[in-house]
Short mmCIF file of C-alpha atoms and ligand atoms in Angstrom, two decimals:
data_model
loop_
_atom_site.label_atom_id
_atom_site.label_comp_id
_atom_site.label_asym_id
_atom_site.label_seq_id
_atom_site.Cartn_x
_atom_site.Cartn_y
_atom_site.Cartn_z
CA UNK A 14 -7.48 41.16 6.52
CA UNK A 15 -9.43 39.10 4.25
CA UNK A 16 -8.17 35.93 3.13
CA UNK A 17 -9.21 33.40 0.48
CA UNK A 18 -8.41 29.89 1.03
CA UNK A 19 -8.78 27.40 -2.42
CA UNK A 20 -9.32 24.41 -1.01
CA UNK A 21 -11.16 22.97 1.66
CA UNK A 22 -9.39 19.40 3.02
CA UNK A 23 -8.10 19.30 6.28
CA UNK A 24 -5.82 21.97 5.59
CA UNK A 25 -7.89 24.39 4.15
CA UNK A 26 -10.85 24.26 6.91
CA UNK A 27 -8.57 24.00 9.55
CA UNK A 28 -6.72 27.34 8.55
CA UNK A 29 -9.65 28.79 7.39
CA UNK A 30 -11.23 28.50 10.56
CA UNK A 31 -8.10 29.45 12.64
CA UNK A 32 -7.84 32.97 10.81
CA UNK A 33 -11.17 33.33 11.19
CA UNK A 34 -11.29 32.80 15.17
CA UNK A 35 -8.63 35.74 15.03
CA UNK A 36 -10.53 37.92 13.56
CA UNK A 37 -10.10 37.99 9.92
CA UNK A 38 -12.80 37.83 7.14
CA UNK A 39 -11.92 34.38 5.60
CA UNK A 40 -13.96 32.55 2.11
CA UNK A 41 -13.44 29.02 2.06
CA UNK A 42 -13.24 27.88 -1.89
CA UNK A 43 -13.88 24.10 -3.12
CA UNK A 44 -15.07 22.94 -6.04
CA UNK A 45 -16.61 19.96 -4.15
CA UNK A 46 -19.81 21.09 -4.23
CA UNK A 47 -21.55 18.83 -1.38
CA UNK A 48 -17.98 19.63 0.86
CA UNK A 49 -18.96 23.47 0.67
CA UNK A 50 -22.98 23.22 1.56
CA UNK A 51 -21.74 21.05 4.46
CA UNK A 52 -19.28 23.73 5.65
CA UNK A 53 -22.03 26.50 5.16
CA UNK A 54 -23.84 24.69 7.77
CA UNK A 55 -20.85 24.26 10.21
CA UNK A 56 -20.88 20.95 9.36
CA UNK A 57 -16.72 19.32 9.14
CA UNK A 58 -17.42 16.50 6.64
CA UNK A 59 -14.83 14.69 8.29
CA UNK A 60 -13.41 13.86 11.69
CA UNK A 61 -10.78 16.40 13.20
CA UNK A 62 -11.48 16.67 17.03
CA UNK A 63 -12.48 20.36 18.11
CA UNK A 64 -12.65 21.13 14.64
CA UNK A 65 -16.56 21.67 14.04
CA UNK A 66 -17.05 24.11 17.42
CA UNK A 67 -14.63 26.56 15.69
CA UNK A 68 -15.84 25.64 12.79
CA UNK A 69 -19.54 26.98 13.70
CA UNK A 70 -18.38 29.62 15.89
CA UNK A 71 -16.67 31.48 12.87
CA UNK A 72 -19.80 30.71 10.13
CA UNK A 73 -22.13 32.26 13.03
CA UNK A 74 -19.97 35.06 13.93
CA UNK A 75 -20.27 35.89 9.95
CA UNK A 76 -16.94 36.10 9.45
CA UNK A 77 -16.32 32.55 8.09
CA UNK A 78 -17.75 31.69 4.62
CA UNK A 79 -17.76 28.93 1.92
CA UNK A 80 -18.55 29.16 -1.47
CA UNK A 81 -17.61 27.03 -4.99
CA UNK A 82 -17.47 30.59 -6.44
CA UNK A 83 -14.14 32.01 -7.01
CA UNK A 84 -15.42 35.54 -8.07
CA UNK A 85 -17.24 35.61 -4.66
CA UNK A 86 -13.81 35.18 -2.56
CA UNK A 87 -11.08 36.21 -4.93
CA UNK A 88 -11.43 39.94 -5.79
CA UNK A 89 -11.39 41.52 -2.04
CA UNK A 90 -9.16 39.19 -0.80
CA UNK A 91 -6.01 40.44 0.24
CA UNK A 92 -4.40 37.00 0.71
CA UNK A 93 -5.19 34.29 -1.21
CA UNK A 94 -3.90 30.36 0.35
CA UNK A 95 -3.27 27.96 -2.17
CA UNK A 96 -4.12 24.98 -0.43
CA UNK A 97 -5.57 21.98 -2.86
CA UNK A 98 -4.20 18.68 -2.76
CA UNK A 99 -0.49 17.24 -4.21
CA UNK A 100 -1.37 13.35 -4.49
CA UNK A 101 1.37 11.03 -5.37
CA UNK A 102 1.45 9.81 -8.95
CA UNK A 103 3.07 6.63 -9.80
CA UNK A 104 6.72 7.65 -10.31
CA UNK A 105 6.75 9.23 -7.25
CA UNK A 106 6.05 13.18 -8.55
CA UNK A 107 3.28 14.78 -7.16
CA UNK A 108 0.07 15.61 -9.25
CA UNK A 109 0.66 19.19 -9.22
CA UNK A 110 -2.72 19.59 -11.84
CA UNK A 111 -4.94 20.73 -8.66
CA UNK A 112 -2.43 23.41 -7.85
CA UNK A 113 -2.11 24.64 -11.67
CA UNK A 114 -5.77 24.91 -11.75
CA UNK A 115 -6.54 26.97 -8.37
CA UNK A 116 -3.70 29.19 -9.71
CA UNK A 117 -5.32 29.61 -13.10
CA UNK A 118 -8.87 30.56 -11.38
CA UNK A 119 -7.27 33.00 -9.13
CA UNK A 120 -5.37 34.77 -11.61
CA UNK A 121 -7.69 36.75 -13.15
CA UNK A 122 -9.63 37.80 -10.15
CA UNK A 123 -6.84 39.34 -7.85
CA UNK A 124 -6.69 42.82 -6.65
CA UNK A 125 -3.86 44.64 -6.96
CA UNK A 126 -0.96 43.86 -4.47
CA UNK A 127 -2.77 40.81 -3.19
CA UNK A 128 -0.72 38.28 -1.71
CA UNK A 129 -0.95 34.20 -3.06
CA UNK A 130 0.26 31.98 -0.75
CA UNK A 131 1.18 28.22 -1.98
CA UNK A 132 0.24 26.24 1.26
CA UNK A 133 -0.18 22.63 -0.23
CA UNK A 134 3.44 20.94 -0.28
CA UNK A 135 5.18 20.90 -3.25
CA UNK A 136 8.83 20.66 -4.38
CA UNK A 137 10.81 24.30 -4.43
CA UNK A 138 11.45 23.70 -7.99
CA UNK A 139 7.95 24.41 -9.49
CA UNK A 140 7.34 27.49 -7.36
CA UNK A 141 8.50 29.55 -10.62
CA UNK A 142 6.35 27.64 -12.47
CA UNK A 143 3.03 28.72 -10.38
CA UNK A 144 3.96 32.06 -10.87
CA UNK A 145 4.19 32.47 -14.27
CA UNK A 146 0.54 30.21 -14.81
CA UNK A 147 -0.76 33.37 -12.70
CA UNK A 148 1.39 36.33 -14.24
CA UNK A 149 0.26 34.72 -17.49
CA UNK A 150 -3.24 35.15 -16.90
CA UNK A 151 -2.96 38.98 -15.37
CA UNK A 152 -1.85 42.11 -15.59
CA UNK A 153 -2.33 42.99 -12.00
CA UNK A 154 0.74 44.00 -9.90
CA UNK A 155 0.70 40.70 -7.17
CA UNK A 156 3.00 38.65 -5.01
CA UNK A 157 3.87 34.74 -4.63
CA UNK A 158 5.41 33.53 -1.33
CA UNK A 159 4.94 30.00 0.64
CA UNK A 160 4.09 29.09 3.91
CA UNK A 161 3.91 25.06 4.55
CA UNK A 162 2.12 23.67 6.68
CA UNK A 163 2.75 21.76 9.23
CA UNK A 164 -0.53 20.51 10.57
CA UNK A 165 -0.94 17.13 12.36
CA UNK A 166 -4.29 15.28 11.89
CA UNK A 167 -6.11 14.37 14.97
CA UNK A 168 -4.53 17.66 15.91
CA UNK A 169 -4.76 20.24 13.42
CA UNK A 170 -7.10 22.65 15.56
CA UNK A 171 -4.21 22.19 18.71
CA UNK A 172 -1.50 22.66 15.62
CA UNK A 173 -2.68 25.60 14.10
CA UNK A 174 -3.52 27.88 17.09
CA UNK A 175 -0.33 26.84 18.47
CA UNK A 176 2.21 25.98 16.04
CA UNK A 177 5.55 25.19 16.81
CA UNK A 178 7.16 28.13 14.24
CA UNK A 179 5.51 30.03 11.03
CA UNK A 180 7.90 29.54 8.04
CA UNK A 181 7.22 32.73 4.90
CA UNK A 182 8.62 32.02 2.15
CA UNK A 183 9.44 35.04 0.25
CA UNK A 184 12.57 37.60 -0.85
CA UNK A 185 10.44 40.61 -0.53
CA UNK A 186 10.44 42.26 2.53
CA UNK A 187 7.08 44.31 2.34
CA UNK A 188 5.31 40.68 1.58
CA UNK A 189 7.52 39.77 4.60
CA UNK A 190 6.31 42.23 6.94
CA UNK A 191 2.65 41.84 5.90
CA UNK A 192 2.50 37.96 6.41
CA UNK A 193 4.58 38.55 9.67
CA UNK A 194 1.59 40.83 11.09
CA UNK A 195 -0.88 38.28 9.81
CA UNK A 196 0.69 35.33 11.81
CA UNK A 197 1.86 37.50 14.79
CA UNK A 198 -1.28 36.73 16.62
CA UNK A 199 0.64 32.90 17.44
CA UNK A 200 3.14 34.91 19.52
CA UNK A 201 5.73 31.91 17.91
CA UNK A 202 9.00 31.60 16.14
CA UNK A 203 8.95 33.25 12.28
CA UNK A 204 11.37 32.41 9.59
CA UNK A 205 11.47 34.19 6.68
CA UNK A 206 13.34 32.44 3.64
CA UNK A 207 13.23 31.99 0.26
CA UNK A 208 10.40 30.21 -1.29
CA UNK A 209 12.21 27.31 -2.31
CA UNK A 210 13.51 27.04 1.16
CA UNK A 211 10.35 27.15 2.69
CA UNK A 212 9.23 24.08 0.83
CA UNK A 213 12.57 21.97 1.57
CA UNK A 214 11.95 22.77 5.02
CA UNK A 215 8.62 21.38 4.68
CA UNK A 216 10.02 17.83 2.83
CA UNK A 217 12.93 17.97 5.43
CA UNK A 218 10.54 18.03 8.84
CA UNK A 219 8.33 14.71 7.10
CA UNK A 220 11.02 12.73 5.44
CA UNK A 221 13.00 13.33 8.82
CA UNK A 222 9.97 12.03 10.87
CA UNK A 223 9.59 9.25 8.78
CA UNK A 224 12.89 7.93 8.54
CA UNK A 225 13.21 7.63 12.21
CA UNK A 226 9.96 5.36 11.60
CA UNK A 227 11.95 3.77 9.02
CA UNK A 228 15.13 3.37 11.07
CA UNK A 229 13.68 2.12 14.41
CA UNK A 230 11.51 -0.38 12.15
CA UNK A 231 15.22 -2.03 11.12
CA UNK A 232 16.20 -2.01 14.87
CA UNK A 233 13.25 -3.89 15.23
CA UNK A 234 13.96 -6.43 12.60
CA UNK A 235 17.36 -6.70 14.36
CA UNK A 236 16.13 -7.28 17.92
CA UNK A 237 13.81 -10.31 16.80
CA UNK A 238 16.87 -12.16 15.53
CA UNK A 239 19.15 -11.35 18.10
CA UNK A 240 16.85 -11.63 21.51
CA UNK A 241 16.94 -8.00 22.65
CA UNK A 242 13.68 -6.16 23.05
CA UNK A 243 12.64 -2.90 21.02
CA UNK A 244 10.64 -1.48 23.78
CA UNK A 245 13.88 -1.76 26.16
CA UNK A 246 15.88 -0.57 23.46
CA UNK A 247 14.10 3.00 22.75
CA UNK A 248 13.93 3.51 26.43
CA UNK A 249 17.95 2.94 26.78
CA UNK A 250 18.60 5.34 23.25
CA UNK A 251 16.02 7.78 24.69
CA UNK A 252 18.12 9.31 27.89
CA UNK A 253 20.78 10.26 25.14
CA UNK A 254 19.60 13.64 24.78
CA UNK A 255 20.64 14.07 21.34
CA UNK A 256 18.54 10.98 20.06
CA UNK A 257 15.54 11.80 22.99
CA UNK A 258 12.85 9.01 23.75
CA UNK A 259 9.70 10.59 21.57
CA UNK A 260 8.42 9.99 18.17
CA UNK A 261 9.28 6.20 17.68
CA UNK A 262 6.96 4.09 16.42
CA UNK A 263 8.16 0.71 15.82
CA UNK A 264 5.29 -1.30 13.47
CA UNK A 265 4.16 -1.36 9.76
CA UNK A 266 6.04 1.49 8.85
CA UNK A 267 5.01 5.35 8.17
CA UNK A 268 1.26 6.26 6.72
CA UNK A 269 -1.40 9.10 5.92
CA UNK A 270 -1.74 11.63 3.07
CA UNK A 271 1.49 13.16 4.22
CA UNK A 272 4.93 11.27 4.90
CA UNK A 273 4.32 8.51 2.18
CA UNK A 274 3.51 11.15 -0.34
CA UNK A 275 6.43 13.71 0.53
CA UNK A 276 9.29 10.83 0.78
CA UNK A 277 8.10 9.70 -2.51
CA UNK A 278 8.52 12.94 -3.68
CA UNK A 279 11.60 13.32 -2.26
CA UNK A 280 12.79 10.48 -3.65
CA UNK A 281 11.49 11.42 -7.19
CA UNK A 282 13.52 14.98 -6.91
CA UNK A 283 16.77 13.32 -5.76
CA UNK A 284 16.52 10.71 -8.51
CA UNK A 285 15.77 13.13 -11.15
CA UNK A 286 18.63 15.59 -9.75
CA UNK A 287 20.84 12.51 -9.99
CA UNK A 288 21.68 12.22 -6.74
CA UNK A 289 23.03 9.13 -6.37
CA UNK A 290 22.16 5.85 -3.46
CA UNK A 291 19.80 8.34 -1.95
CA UNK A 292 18.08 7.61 1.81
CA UNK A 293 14.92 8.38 0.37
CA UNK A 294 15.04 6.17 -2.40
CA UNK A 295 15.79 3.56 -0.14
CA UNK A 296 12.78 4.66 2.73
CA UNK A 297 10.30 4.18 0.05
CA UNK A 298 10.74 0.89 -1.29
CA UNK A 299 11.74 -0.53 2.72
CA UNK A 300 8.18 1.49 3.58
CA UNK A 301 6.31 -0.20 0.62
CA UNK A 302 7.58 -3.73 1.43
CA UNK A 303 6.81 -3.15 5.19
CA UNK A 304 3.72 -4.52 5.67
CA UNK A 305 4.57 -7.52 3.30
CA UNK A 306 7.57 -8.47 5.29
CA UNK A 307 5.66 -7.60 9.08
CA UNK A 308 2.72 -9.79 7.49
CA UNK A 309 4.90 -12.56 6.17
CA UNK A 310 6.24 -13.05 9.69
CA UNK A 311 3.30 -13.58 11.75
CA UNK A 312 2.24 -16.00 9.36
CA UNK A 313 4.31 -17.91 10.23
CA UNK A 314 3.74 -17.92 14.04
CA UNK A 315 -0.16 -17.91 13.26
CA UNK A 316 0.92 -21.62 11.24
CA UNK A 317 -0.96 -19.49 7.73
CA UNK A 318 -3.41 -16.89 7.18
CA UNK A 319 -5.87 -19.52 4.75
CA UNK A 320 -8.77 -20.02 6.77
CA UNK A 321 -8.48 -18.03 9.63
CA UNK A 322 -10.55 -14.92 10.95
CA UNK A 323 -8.75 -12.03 11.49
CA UNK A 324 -10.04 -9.02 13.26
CA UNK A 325 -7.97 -6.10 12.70
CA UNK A 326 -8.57 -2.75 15.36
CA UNK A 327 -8.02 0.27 13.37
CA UNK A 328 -8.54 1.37 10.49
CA UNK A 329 -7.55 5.07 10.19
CA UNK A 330 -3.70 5.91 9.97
CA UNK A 331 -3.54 6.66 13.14
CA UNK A 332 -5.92 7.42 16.16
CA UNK A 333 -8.08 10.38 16.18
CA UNK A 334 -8.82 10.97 12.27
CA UNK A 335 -10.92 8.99 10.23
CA UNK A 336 -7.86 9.53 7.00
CA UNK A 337 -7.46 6.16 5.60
CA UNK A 338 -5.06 7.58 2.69
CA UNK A 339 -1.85 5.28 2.75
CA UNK A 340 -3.13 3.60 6.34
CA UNK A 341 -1.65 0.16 7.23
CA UNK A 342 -5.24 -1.55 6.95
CA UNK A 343 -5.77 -0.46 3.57
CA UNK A 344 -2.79 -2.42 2.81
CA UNK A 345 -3.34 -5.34 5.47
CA UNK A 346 -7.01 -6.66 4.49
CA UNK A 347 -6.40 -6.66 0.87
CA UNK A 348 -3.28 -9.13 1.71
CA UNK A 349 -4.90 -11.29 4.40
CA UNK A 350 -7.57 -12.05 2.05
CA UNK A 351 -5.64 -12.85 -1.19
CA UNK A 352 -3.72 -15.00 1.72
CA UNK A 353 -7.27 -16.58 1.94
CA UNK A 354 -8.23 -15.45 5.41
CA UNK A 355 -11.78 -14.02 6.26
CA UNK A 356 -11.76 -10.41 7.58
CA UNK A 357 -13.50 -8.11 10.24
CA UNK A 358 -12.60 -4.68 10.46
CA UNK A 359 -13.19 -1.77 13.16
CA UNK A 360 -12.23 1.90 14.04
CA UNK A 361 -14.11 4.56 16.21
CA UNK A 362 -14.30 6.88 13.03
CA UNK A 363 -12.68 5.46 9.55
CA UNK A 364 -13.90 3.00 7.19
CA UNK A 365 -12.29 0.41 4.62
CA UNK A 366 -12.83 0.39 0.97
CA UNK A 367 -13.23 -2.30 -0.75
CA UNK A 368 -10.27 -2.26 -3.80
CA UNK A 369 -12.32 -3.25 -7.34
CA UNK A 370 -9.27 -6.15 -7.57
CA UNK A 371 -10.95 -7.56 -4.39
CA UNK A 372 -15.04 -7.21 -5.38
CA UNK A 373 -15.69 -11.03 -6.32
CA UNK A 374 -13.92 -11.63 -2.28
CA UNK A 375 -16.33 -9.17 -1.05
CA UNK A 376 -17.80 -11.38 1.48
CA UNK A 377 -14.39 -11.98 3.07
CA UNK A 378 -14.96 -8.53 4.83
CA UNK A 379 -17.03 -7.49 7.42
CA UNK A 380 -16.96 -4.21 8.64
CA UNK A 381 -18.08 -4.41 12.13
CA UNK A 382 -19.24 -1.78 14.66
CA UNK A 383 -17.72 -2.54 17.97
CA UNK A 384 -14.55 -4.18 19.30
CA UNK A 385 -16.21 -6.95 20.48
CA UNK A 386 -18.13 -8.18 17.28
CA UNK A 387 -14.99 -7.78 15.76
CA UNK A 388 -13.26 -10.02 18.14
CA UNK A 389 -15.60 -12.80 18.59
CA UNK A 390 -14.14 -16.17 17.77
CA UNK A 391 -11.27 -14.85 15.63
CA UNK A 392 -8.37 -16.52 15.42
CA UNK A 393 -6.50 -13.59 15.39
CA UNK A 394 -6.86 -10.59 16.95
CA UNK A 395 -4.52 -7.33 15.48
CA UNK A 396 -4.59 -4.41 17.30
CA UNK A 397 -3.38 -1.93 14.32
CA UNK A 398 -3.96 1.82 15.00
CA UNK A 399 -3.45 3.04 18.80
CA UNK A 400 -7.13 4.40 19.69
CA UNK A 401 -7.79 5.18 23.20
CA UNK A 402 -10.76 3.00 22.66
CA UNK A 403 -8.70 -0.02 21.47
CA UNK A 404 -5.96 0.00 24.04
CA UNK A 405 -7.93 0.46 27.05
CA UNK A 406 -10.59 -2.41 25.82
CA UNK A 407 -10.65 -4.91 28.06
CA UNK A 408 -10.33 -8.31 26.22
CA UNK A 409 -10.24 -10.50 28.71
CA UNK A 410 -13.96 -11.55 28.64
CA UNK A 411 -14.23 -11.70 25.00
CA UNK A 412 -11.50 -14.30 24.76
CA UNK A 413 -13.31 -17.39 23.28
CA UNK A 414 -13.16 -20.81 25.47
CA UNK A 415 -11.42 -23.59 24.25
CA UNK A 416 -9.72 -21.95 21.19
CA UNK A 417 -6.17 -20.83 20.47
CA UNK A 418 -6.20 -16.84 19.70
CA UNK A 419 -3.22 -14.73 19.03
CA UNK A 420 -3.40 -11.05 19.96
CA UNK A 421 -1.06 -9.17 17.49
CA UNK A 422 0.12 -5.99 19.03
CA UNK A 423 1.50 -3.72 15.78
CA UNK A 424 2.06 -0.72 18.14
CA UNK A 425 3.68 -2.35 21.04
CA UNK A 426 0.94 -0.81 23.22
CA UNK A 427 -0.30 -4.04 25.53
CA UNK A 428 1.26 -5.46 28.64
CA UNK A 429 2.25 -9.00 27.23
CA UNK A 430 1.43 -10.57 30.41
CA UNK A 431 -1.71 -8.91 30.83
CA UNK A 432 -2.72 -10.39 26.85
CA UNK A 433 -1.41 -13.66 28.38
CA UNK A 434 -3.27 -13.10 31.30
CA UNK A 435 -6.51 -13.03 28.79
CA UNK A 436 -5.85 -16.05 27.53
CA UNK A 437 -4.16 -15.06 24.05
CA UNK A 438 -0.98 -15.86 22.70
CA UNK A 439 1.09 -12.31 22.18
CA UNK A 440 3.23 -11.28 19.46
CA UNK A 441 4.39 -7.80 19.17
CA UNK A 442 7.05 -5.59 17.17
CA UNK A 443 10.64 -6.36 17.66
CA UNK A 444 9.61 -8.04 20.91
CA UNK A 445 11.75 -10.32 22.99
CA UNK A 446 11.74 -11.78 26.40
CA UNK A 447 8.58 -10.29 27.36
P1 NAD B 29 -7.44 17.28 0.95
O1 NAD B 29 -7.34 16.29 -0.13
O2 NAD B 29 -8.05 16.92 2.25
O3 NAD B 29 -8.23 18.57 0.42
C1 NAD B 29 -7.95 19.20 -0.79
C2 NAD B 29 -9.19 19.97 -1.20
O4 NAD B 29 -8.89 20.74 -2.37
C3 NAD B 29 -10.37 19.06 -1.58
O5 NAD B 29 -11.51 19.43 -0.82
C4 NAD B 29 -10.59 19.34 -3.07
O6 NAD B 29 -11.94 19.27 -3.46
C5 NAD B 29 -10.05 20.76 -3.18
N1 NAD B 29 -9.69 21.17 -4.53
C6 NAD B 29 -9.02 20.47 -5.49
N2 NAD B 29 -8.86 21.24 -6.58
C7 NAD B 29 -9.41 22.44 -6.33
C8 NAD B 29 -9.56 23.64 -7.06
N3 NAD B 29 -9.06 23.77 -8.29
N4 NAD B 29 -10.20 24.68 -6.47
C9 NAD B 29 -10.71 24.57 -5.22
N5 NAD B 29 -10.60 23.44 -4.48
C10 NAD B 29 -9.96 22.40 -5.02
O7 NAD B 29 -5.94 17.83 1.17
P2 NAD B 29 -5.23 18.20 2.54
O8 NAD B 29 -4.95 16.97 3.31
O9 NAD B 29 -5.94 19.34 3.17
O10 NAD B 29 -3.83 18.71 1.96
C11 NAD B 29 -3.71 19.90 1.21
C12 NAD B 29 -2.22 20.19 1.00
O11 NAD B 29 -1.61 20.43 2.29
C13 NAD B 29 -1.43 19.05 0.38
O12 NAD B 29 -0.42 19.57 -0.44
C14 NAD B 29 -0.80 18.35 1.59
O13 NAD B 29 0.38 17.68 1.26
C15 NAD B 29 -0.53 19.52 2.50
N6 NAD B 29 -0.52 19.16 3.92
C16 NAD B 29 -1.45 18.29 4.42
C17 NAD B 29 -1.43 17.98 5.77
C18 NAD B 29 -2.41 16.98 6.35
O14 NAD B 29 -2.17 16.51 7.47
N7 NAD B 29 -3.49 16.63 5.66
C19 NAD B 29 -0.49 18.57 6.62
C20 NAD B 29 0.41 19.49 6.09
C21 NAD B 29 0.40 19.78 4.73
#
């Protein structure tokens, strides 16, 4: 088949590339110009492991292209993915403009029966709406149906070749059959439903994930005051096979471009459907004060943040991406230096941006580039984001003589007595008796 993806993120290239490695002839379409000549050269302009090698392989197989031109990828497509970005807006809706405008741009281009595919998330509700922008701008005979993704990054090649189920979202059964053969290659579960159910299945999987961050944050809270110990907690929940002993994270509460966004969402729809004392409601204002409350609590076992050096490890969202979109440090540096401490930052792959509020306390941060300059002589030491890199660094002879250093362990990944060992005073997540 060939298939026209609008939108090139981490989504888009990731698919594209997939469906190309399968065969298919697949156009990449961005209207980021310097993305595109990056991707014509098999270059990913950002970090996704295994992504560039499949990447390459598909753009010198010549079945892989990218272009800013919708004429060149529209018109013999038979499937077109909608994949541009849904960004959060400030009540909580998503930006749906980037969506509206790929739609728009495709309209007029598509042959007849072709297929367009909303991939980017966005709430059932305005599926109708996407149709009509396109109907309204053609007279061709074509067909709207969904298919979310469910992509992890720092995974997303892993994900897509081997995804846990394909969910089609569409009533007719000839679009049905035809996206079925597409994704048959996965050899996994397929669920065909209606469009609208396809995207609540979507919000459903994230706000699900995240509220177990949510929830097992509050157990947290609970264990500090009360003596018990998180770790020893999830291990005792986890042999009840109904609550299982995977996917908790106790620490500053959910990030990324995905589960922040999609709660918000969520919590915008139920709001605006009048659904009353809603749990998503709730998850995102206990996610937004998070790292306020998490911060507010070592301060006071630090004795302040003014004056001190913090060095925080990790910068990303999480390990193996270089996405800093809704990422605990973004939050965390801004806030340790209005707190008036000095900051050095590191991560394998990501970067921290400066917020214009903080430019005249520009020289409070220093982006460093290993662990060690990071570390040296701070006062505190914060081990953020769970790199391989970061938790198998040995501290021990970095640990400054004659100077009292905490080691903050967010993730709950260091032996305390090991840290001890070191020479640093521990604190972790929810952490007692260790
Ligand atoms: P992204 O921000 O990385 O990429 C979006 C791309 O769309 C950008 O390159 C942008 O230039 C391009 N774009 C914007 N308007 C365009 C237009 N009119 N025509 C062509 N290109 C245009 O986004 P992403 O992270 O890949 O996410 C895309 C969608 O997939 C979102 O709805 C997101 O919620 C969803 N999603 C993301 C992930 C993830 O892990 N990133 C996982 C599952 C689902």
């Amino acid at each position: 088949m060939t298939i026209a993806i609008i939108g090139t993120g981490f989504v888009g290239v990731t698919t594209a590339a997939v469906y190309a490695e399968h065969g298919h002839t697949v156009y990449g379409v961005d209207i980021d110009e310097r993305k595109v000549e990056s991707l014509k050269t098999g270059v990913v302009p950002f970090f996704e492991p295994g992504l560039e090698d499949l990447l390459k392989k598909g753009v010198e197989a010549g079945n892989l292209h990218f272009t800013t031109s919708y004429t060149v990828a529209v018109p013999t497509a038979d499937i077109i993915m909608v994949a541009v970005g849904t960004p959060s807006q400030v009540d909580g809706a998503i930006n749906d403009a980037y969506v509206i405008a790929a739609c728009e741009s495709v309209a007029p281009l598509l042959k007849t029966g072709a297929i367009v595919i909303i991939k980017s998330t966005v709430p059932p509700n305005l599926i109708p709406k996407f149709e009509q922008i396109i109907r309204a701008k053609t007279q061709t005979e074509f067909y709207l149906a969904t298919m979310p993704e469910f992509l992890k990054e720092g995974t997303a090649v892993e994900d897509t070749l081997h995804p846990d189920r394909v969910v089609i979202g569409t009533t007719n059964p000839g679009v049905a059959d035809k996206l079925k053969e597409l994704n048959q290659v996965f050899n996994v579960p397929m669920l065909v439903v209606s469009p609208q159910s396809a995207q609540m299945i979507k919000y459903a999987s994230n706000s699900y994930l995240a509220q177990r961050i949510t929830f097992i944050n509050q157990i947290a809270n609970v264990c500090e005051k009360v003596g018990a110990d998180i770790q020893e907690v999830i291990k005792g929940i986890g042999f009840d096979h109904r609550i299982g002993d995977h996917y908790w994270y106790p620490g500053l509460g959910y990030g990324g471009s995905c589960f922040p966004k999609d709660v918000r969402e969520l919590a915008h729809m139920a709001d605006s459907l009048e659904i009353n004392d809603n749990l998503f409601s709730w998850m995102r204002t206990a996610n937004a004060h998070r790292v306020d409350e998490v911060l507010r609590e070592f301060s006071s076992q630090v004795d302040g943040w003014d004056g001190k050096t913090v060095a925080i490890l990790g910068l990303a969202f999480k390990p193996q991406t270089d996405d800093t979109r809704d990422a605990p440090a973004q939050f965390i540096i801004p806030q340790l230096i209005r707190a008036g401490a000095t900051v050095r930052g590191y991560d394998p792959k990501a970067r921290f941006m400066m917020t214009a509020d903080l430019s005249t306390s520009a020289d409070r941060y220093t982006p460093t580039s290993s662990i060690a300059e990071a570390v040296k002589n701070a006062d505190v030491i914060m081990s953020v984001i769970e790199w391989p890199e970061i938790i198998n660094f040995d501290f021990g002879p970095h640990k400054a003589q004659d100077k009292q250093q905490w080691f903050i362990d967010i993730r709950n990944q260091f032996d305390p007595a090991r840290v001890r060992g070191w020479g640093y005073k521990y604190s972790g997540i929810g952490r007692n008796n260790v």
